């Protein structure tokens, strides 16, 4: 009996030893060796990930990539962005074409398990909605019986759509199109009555792509939970931890009032939590296997979560999306980062 306990104890100590060294796994090694993070993003959704005419990517998803880059390299710009359609994205991650996806991707059980991935948090709490032309005279999704619906394949959207219509004993005709610009063209040309996707995507499409935004309404029903977050493939827990804590660092920084503007002042703070977060009291960087200034670099170069939200999708952006569920837990929202300690 005693022997057994001792053996178990030795194994436990061994495991702790391995975990404690924070060894770089193969994905993190590859990122470091190439000097660049390869981030899979969407092909163009205003506020989430879109490139301007100079090829500069911006968006709340892009900021996750930038934060990870800042944590690993001390520089948020060491990122190559690879646009992926909804249908291509998981193959791109599985095959190693990208290191991570930060691409309006809903955290679900089968993606987390059968596909061999790990979700590392939620950077935007969303839900699926419907957009229609006002001319249709429809005020509720319950009036959509028999409608033609534009939808992208390889999405939770497609599955929820079928569930919703079945549950409400309605029928619909799907128009399934892979490329977002072709979906938009079809919808705005009136080839489908309804466009359905994550509500954020509807707001983005109406604000940035509709020829006449005022002609379209987003119906009040939100028919699903779409927690959107960064995702990595199985195989490198340290890399997954860095992706996870880079996002948490942005959320934690907002909670402690640390912004890109005041972060240098905050280095002088006497608050023990802030000292730990910013690496003034060392330890957190070492535990994660990155520089002690990792959070400083993220916040200085990318901003905290609230700054990123406002700039990309919130009141400082054309989308003007309210914080809603994406407010911090201290403000009645769902954004909650585990403690950096
Ligand atoms: N969250 C859903 C939908 C993801 C999705 O593809 N959303 C559209 C919203 S507009 C998108 O990002 N399209 C951009 C593209 O295909 O590049 C999922 O994970 O399946």
GROMACS .gro file of C-alpha atoms and ligand atoms in nm:
model
  361
    1UNK     CA    1   0.000   0.000   0.000
    2UNK     CA    2   0.270   0.238   0.109
    3UNK     CA    3   0.475   0.145  -0.197
    4UNK     CA    4   0.182   0.222  -0.422
    5UNK     CA    5   0.140   0.568  -0.267
    6UNK     CA    6   0.507   0.636  -0.303
    7UNK     CA    7   0.502   0.537  -0.669
    8UNK     CA    8   0.199   0.759  -0.733
    9UNK     CA    9   0.373   1.041  -0.548
   10UNK     CA   10   0.684   1.003  -0.761
   11UNK     CA   11   0.475   1.017  -1.078
   12UNK     CA   12   0.290   1.322  -0.954
   13UNK     CA   13   0.617   1.498  -0.872
   14UNK     CA   14   0.748   1.402  -1.214
   15UNK     CA   15   0.448   1.553  -1.388
   16UNK     CA   16   0.469   1.872  -1.191
   17UNK     CA   17   0.836   1.889  -1.284
   18UNK     CA   18   0.760   1.866  -1.656
   19UNK     CA   19   0.474   2.114  -1.645
   20UNK     CA   20   0.676   2.354  -1.432
   21UNK     CA   21   0.957   2.390  -1.684
   22UNK     CA   22   0.715   2.555  -1.931
   23UNK     CA   23   0.890   2.381  -2.218
   24UNK     CA   24   0.823   2.524  -2.559
   25UNK     CA   25   0.620   2.283  -2.769
   26UNK     CA   26   0.655   2.233  -3.142
   27UNK     CA   27   0.407   2.500  -3.247
   28UNK     CA   28   0.561   2.769  -3.030
   29UNK     CA   29   0.908   2.662  -3.146
   30UNK     CA   30   0.798   2.692  -3.508
   31UNK     CA   31   0.649   3.039  -3.451
   32UNK     CA   32   0.969   3.157  -3.281
   33UNK     CA   33   1.195   3.003  -3.547
   34UNK     CA   34   1.012   3.176  -3.831
   35UNK     CA   35   0.991   3.501  -3.634
   36UNK     CA   36   0.625   3.539  -3.721
   37UNK     CA   37   0.285   3.422  -3.606
   38UNK     CA   38   0.049   3.299  -3.879
   39UNK     CA   39  -0.304   3.392  -3.789
   40UNK     CA   40  -0.610   3.262  -3.973
   41UNK     CA   41  -0.872   3.537  -3.999
   42UNK     CA   42  -1.188   3.589  -4.201
   43UNK     CA   43  -1.175   3.711  -4.557
   44UNK     CA   44  -1.320   4.046  -4.459
   45UNK     CA   45  -1.570   4.135  -4.188
   46UNK     CA   46  -1.561   4.501  -4.085
   47UNK     CA   47  -1.469   4.539  -3.718
   48UNK     CA   48  -1.350   4.178  -3.686
   49UNK     CA   49  -1.085   4.133  -3.953
   50UNK     CA   50  -1.049   4.336  -4.269
   51UNK     CA   51  -0.758   4.468  -4.471
   52UNK     CA   52  -0.739   4.825  -4.602
   53UNK     CA   53  -0.605   4.925  -4.944
   54UNK     CA   54  -0.247   4.907  -4.807
   55UNK     CA   55  -0.306   4.550  -4.689
   56UNK     CA   56  -0.313   4.654  -4.322
   57UNK     CA   57  -0.542   4.430  -4.117
   58UNK     CA   58  -0.756   4.564  -3.834
   59UNK     CA   59  -1.036   4.430  -3.618
   60UNK     CA   60  -1.116   4.278  -3.283
   61UNK     CA   61  -1.002   3.934  -3.409
   62UNK     CA   62  -0.687   4.086  -3.556
   63UNK     CA   63  -0.616   4.235  -3.211
   64UNK     CA   64  -0.608   3.884  -3.063
   65UNK     CA   65  -0.337   3.791  -3.315
   66UNK     CA   66  -0.151   4.112  -3.234
   67UNK     CA   67  -0.172   4.045  -2.860
   68UNK     CA   68  -0.028   3.695  -2.903
   69UNK     CA   69   0.251   3.838  -3.118
   70UNK     CA   70   0.324   4.104  -2.854
   71UNK     CA   71   0.340   3.834  -2.584
   72UNK     CA   72   0.578   3.613  -2.784
   73UNK     CA   73   0.792   3.871  -2.964
   74UNK     CA   74   0.738   4.195  -2.771
   75UNK     CA   75   0.606   4.328  -3.103
   76UNK     CA   76   0.242   4.315  -3.208
   77UNK     CA   77   0.325   4.341  -3.578
   78UNK     CA   78   0.504   4.009  -3.627
   79UNK     CA   79   0.194   3.852  -3.776
   80UNK     CA   80   0.106   3.717  -4.116
   81UNK     CA   81  -0.269   3.718  -4.176
   82UNK     CA   82  -0.421   3.438  -4.379
   83UNK     CA   83  -0.780   3.499  -4.489
   84UNK     CA   84  -0.997   3.187  -4.462
   85UNK     CA   85  -1.359   3.117  -4.550
   86UNK     CA   86  -1.576   2.949  -4.290
   87UNK     CA   87  -1.543   2.623  -4.480
   88UNK     CA   88  -1.162   2.632  -4.518
   89UNK     CA   89  -1.071   2.751  -4.171
   90UNK     CA   90  -1.056   2.420  -3.983
   91UNK     CA   91  -0.848   2.244  -4.247
   92UNK     CA   92  -0.611   2.542  -4.243
   93UNK     CA   93  -0.565   2.499  -3.868
   94UNK     CA   94  -0.540   2.118  -3.874
   95UNK     CA   95  -0.286   2.114  -4.156
   96UNK     CA   96  -0.060   2.368  -3.986
   97UNK     CA   97  -0.111   2.633  -4.254
   98UNK     CA   98  -0.202   2.868  -3.967
   99UNK     CA   99  -0.090   2.865  -3.602
  100UNK     CA  100  -0.422   2.984  -3.470
  101UNK     CA  101  -0.763   3.099  -3.582
  102UNK     CA  102  -0.900   3.430  -3.461
  103UNK     CA  103  -1.198   3.425  -3.690
  104UNK     CA  104  -1.551   3.470  -3.557
  105UNK     CA  105  -1.543   3.101  -3.467
  106UNK     CA  106  -1.804   2.964  -3.232
  107UNK     CA  107  -1.683   2.748  -2.945
  108UNK     CA  108  -1.876   2.417  -2.966
  109UNK     CA  109  -1.828   2.070  -2.823
  110UNK     CA  110  -1.756   1.894  -3.153
  111UNK     CA  111  -1.506   2.153  -3.268
  112UNK     CA  112  -1.329   2.130  -2.932
  113UNK     CA  113  -1.316   1.748  -2.942
  114UNK     CA  114  -1.370   1.570  -3.275
  115UNK     CA  115  -1.176   1.831  -3.475
  116UNK     CA  116  -0.881   1.814  -3.234
  117UNK     CA  117  -0.882   2.176  -3.125
  118UNK     CA  118  -0.872   2.380  -2.807
  119UNK     CA  119  -1.068   2.700  -2.768
  120UNK     CA  120  -0.877   2.944  -2.553
  121UNK     CA  121  -1.147   3.191  -2.454
  122UNK     CA  122  -1.422   3.411  -2.590
  123UNK     CA  123  -1.333   3.746  -2.743
  124UNK     CA  124  -1.690   3.824  -2.849
  125UNK     CA  125  -2.019   3.685  -2.716
  126UNK     CA  126  -2.255   3.673  -3.008
  127UNK     CA  127  -2.577   3.511  -3.126
  128UNK     CA  128  -2.734   3.437  -3.462
  129UNK     CA  129  -2.978   3.680  -3.621
  130UNK     CA  130  -3.164   3.756  -3.942
  131UNK     CA  131  -3.149   4.057  -4.171
  132UNK     CA  132  -3.418   4.143  -4.426
  133UNK     CA  133  -3.504   4.422  -4.663
  134UNK     CA  134  -3.767   4.649  -4.503
  135UNK     CA  135  -3.971   4.608  -4.822
  136UNK     CA  136  -4.047   4.254  -4.715
  137UNK     CA  137  -4.263   4.400  -4.437
  138UNK     CA  138  -4.148   4.138  -4.187
  139UNK     CA  139  -4.106   4.235  -3.820
  140UNK     CA  140  -4.025   3.899  -3.664
  141UNK     CA  141  -3.834   3.584  -3.759
  142UNK     CA  142  -4.156   3.393  -3.688
  143UNK     CA  143  -4.297   3.543  -4.010
  144UNK     CA  144  -4.027   3.391  -4.231
  145UNK     CA  145  -4.214   3.073  -4.333
  146UNK     CA  146  -4.122   2.980  -4.691
  147UNK     CA  147  -3.840   3.240  -4.715
  148UNK     CA  148  -3.526   3.203  -4.924
  149UNK     CA  149  -3.228   3.230  -4.688
  150UNK     CA  150  -2.867   3.311  -4.778
  151UNK     CA  151  -2.619   3.128  -4.556
  152UNK     CA  152  -2.249   3.030  -4.555
  153UNK     CA  153  -2.155   2.659  -4.541
  154UNK     CA  154  -1.939   2.504  -4.269
  155UNK     CA  155  -2.092   2.727  -4.005
  156UNK     CA  156  -2.300   2.684  -3.694
  157UNK     CA  157  -2.531   2.930  -3.873
  158UNK     CA  158  -2.638   2.665  -4.120
  159UNK     CA  159  -2.720   2.417  -3.843
  160UNK     CA  160  -2.905   2.663  -3.620
  161UNK     CA  161  -3.110   2.782  -3.916
  162UNK     CA  162  -3.241   2.432  -3.982
  163UNK     CA  163  -3.311   2.377  -3.609
  164UNK     CA  164  -3.494   2.707  -3.575
  165UNK     CA  165  -3.724   2.657  -3.870
  166UNK     CA  166  -3.800   2.299  -3.769
  167UNK     CA  167  -3.874   2.400  -3.410
  168UNK     CA  168  -4.111   2.669  -3.533
  169UNK     CA  169  -4.272   2.440  -3.793
  170UNK     CA  170  -4.167   2.662  -4.081
  171UNK     CA  171  -3.993   2.580  -4.408
  172UNK     CA  172  -3.718   2.771  -4.590
  173UNK     CA  173  -3.513   2.746  -4.907
  174UNK     CA  174  -3.141   2.768  -4.835
  175UNK     CA  175  -2.910   2.951  -5.075
  176UNK     CA  176  -2.570   2.822  -4.965
  177UNK     CA  177  -2.273   3.031  -5.080
  178UNK     CA  178  -1.917   2.992  -4.951
  179UNK     CA  179  -1.767   3.335  -5.020
  180UNK     CA  180  -1.895   3.618  -4.804
  181UNK     CA  181  -1.876   3.878  -5.081
  182UNK     CA  182  -2.092   3.653  -5.299
  183UNK     CA  183  -2.340   3.602  -5.015
  184UNK     CA  184  -2.363   3.978  -4.973
  185UNK     CA  185  -2.402   4.035  -5.347
  186UNK     CA  186  -2.680   3.774  -5.365
  187UNK     CA  187  -2.862   3.920  -5.068
  188UNK     CA  188  -2.837   4.284  -5.176
  189UNK     CA  189  -2.947   4.188  -5.528
  190UNK     CA  190  -3.261   4.035  -5.374
  191UNK     CA  191  -3.174   3.677  -5.465
  192UNK     CA  192  -3.262   3.574  -5.110
  193UNK     CA  193  -3.517   3.726  -4.873
  194UNK     CA  194  -3.303   3.679  -4.565
  195UNK     CA  195  -2.934   3.684  -4.474
  196UNK     CA  196  -2.854   3.496  -4.157
  197UNK     CA  197  -2.527   3.492  -3.962
  198UNK     CA  198  -2.388   3.606  -3.626
  199UNK     CA  199  -2.560   3.934  -3.535
  200UNK     CA  200  -2.220   4.108  -3.535
  201UNK     CA  201  -2.172   3.996  -3.895
  202UNK     CA  202  -2.512   4.137  -3.984
  203UNK     CA  203  -2.424   4.475  -3.829
  204UNK     CA  204  -2.087   4.473  -4.006
  205UNK     CA  205  -2.243   4.381  -4.340
  206UNK     CA  206  -2.514   4.644  -4.311
  207UNK     CA  207  -2.272   4.919  -4.205
  208UNK     CA  208  -1.986   4.841  -4.441
  209UNK     CA  209  -2.135   4.662  -4.741
  210UNK     CA  210  -2.503   4.752  -4.792
  211UNK     CA  211  -2.557   4.988  -5.086
  212UNK     CA  212  -2.833   5.155  -4.880
  213UNK     CA  213  -2.801   5.051  -4.513
  214UNK     CA  214  -3.130   5.215  -4.414
  215UNK     CA  215  -3.324   4.973  -4.632
  216UNK     CA  216  -3.238   4.679  -4.409
  217UNK     CA  217  -3.350   4.571  -4.065
  218UNK     CA  218  -3.213   4.312  -3.828
  219UNK     CA  219  -3.501   4.117  -3.676
  220UNK     CA  220  -3.527   4.108  -3.296
  221UNK     CA  221  -3.484   3.729  -3.252
  222UNK     CA  222  -3.141   3.599  -3.155
  223UNK     CA  223  -3.172   3.225  -3.210
  224UNK     CA  224  -2.846   3.085  -3.070
  225UNK     CA  225  -2.540   3.129  -2.851
  226UNK     CA  226  -2.229   3.208  -3.054
  227UNK     CA  227  -1.935   3.249  -2.819
  228UNK     CA  228  -1.662   3.348  -3.066
  229UNK     CA  229  -1.303   3.288  -2.970
  230UNK     CA  230  -0.948   3.202  -3.067
  231UNK     CA  231  -0.875   2.837  -3.136
  232UNK     CA  232  -0.555   2.630  -3.165
  233UNK     CA  233  -0.493   2.268  -3.259
  234UNK     CA  234  -0.407   2.006  -2.999
  235UNK     CA  235  -0.041   1.936  -2.939
  236UNK     CA  236   0.123   2.239  -2.781
  237UNK     CA  237  -0.018   2.332  -2.445
  238UNK     CA  238   0.225   2.615  -2.388
  239UNK     CA  239   0.128   2.784  -2.711
  240UNK     CA  240  -0.239   2.737  -2.620
  241UNK     CA  241  -0.168   2.893  -2.278
  242UNK     CA  242  -0.006   3.197  -2.439
  243UNK     CA  243  -0.304   3.248  -2.671
  244UNK     CA  244  -0.544   3.202  -2.377
  245UNK     CA  245  -0.363   3.443  -2.145
  246UNK     CA  246  -0.297   3.705  -2.412
  247UNK     CA  247  -0.673   3.755  -2.443
  248UNK     CA  248  -0.723   3.733  -2.066
  249UNK     CA  249  -0.451   3.995  -2.020
  250UNK     CA  250  -0.649   4.239  -2.234
  251UNK     CA  251  -0.964   4.175  -2.029
  252UNK     CA  252  -0.778   4.189  -1.697
  253UNK     CA  253  -0.610   4.515  -1.800
  254UNK     CA  254  -0.949   4.673  -1.864
  255UNK     CA  255  -1.072   4.554  -1.525
  256UNK     CA  256  -0.774   4.719  -1.352
  257UNK     CA  257  -0.805   5.039  -1.555
  258UNK     CA  258  -0.476   4.985  -1.740
  259UNK     CA  259  -0.493   5.139  -2.088
  260UNK     CA  260  -0.252   5.198  -2.376
  261UNK     CA  261  -0.244   5.564  -2.265
  262UNK     CA  262  -0.170   5.517  -1.895
  263UNK     CA  263   0.031   5.193  -1.892
  264UNK     CA  264   0.361   5.373  -1.831
  265UNK     CA  265   0.212   5.554  -1.530
  266UNK     CA  266   0.069   5.224  -1.410
  267UNK     CA  267   0.420   5.080  -1.384
  268UNK     CA  268   0.451   5.299  -1.072
  269UNK     CA  269   0.130   5.167  -0.917
  270UNK     CA  270   0.147   5.027  -0.563
  271UNK     CA  271  -0.144   4.790  -0.631
  272UNK     CA  272  -0.001   4.437  -0.595
  273UNK     CA  273  -0.228   4.298  -0.870
  274UNK     CA  274  -0.123   4.567  -1.118
  275UNK     CA  275   0.242   4.514  -1.026
  276UNK     CA  276   0.205   4.144  -1.098
  277UNK     CA  277   0.009   4.195  -1.421
  278UNK     CA  278   0.263   4.441  -1.559
  279UNK     CA  279   0.562   4.233  -1.453
  280UNK     CA  280   0.691   4.492  -1.203
  281UNK     CA  281   0.667   4.200  -0.963
  282UNK     CA  282   0.813   3.924  -1.179
  283UNK     CA  283   0.682   3.570  -1.209
  284UNK     CA  284   0.386   3.563  -1.444
  285UNK     CA  285   0.596   3.593  -1.759
  286UNK     CA  286   0.830   3.320  -1.640
  287UNK     CA  287   0.537   3.088  -1.567
  288UNK     CA  288   0.400   3.142  -1.919
  289UNK     CA  289   0.744   3.122  -2.080
  290UNK     CA  290   0.742   3.477  -2.214
  291UNK     CA  291   0.901   3.809  -2.122
  292UNK     CA  292   0.788   3.962  -1.791
  293UNK     CA  293   0.672   4.268  -1.988
  294UNK     CA  294   0.424   4.059  -2.191
  295UNK     CA  295   0.113   4.237  -2.059
  296UNK     CA  296   0.283   4.576  -2.077
  297UNK     CA  297   0.362   4.508  -2.444
  298UNK     CA  298   0.010   4.389  -2.522
  299UNK     CA  299  -0.159   4.687  -2.358
  300UNK     CA  300   0.089   4.945  -2.486
  301UNK     CA  301   0.069   4.824  -2.845
  302UNK     CA  302  -0.280   4.676  -2.879
  303UNK     CA  303  -0.476   4.825  -2.589
  304UNK     CA  304  -0.697   4.663  -2.330
  305UNK     CA  305  -1.012   4.471  -2.427
  306UNK     CA  306  -1.238   4.775  -2.392
  307UNK     CA  307  -1.011   4.988  -2.610
  308UNK     CA  308  -1.004   4.719  -2.876
  309UNK     CA  309  -1.382   4.676  -2.860
  310UNK     CA  310  -1.454   5.049  -2.887
  311UNK     CA  311  -1.209   5.111  -3.169
  312UNK     CA  312  -1.316   4.815  -3.382
  313UNK     CA  313  -1.683   4.745  -3.322
  314UNK     CA  314  -1.803   4.984  -3.050
  315UNK     CA  315  -1.886   5.350  -3.031
  316UNK     CA  316  -1.552   5.457  -3.179
  317UNK     CA  317  -1.624   5.254  -3.494
  318UNK     CA  318  -1.881   5.273  -3.775
  319UNK     CA  319  -2.052   4.962  -3.631
  320UNK     CA  320  -2.150   5.129  -3.300
  321UNK     CA  321  -2.227   4.798  -3.128
  322UNK     CA  322  -2.314   4.835  -2.757
  323UNK     CA  323  -2.097   4.644  -2.509
  324UNK     CA  324  -2.401   4.437  -2.398
  325UNK     CA  325  -2.289   4.083  -2.308
  326UNK     CA  326  -1.933   4.186  -2.389
  327UNK     CA  327  -1.918   4.428  -2.098
  328UNK     CA  328  -1.694   4.323  -1.811
  329UNK     CA  329  -1.852   4.109  -1.540
  330UNK     CA  330  -1.813   4.409  -1.306
  331UNK     CA  331  -2.044   4.603  -1.542
  332UNK     CA  332  -2.312   4.336  -1.579
  333UNK     CA  333  -2.155   4.162  -1.878
  334UNK     CA  334  -1.994   3.823  -1.937
  335UNK     CA  335  -1.631   3.918  -1.997
  336UNK     CA  336  -1.444   3.770  -1.706
  337UNK     CA  337  -1.075   3.683  -1.697
  338UNK     CA  338  -0.935   3.442  -1.440
  339UNK     CA  339  -0.675   3.610  -1.219
  340UNK     CA  340  -0.322   3.666  -1.338
  341UNK     CA  341  -0.143   3.531  -1.034
  342LIG     N1  342  -1.971   3.184  -3.581
  342LIG     C1  343  -2.012   3.098  -3.689
  342LIG     C2  344  -2.013   3.170  -3.823
  342LIG     C3  345  -1.877   3.212  -3.867
  342LIG     C4  346  -1.872   3.294  -3.997
  342LIG     O1  347  -1.814   3.250  -4.094
  342LIG     N2  348  -1.930   3.413  -3.994
  342LIG     C5  349  -1.935   3.502  -4.106
  342LIG     C6  350  -2.000   3.628  -4.052
  342LIG     S1  351  -2.018   3.753  -4.166
  342LIG     C7  352  -1.794   3.536  -4.151
  342LIG     O2  353  -1.708   3.560  -4.071
  342LIG     N3  354  -1.771   3.543  -4.280
  342LIG     C8  355  -1.647   3.595  -4.330
  342LIG     C9  356  -1.576   3.511  -4.431
  342LIG     O3  357  -1.632   3.410  -4.480
  342LIG     O4  358  -1.462   3.544  -4.459
  342LIG    C10  359  -1.925   2.974  -3.693
  342LIG     O5  360  -1.823   2.970  -3.624
  342LIG     O6  361  -1.958   2.880  -3.767
   0.00000   0.00000   0.00000
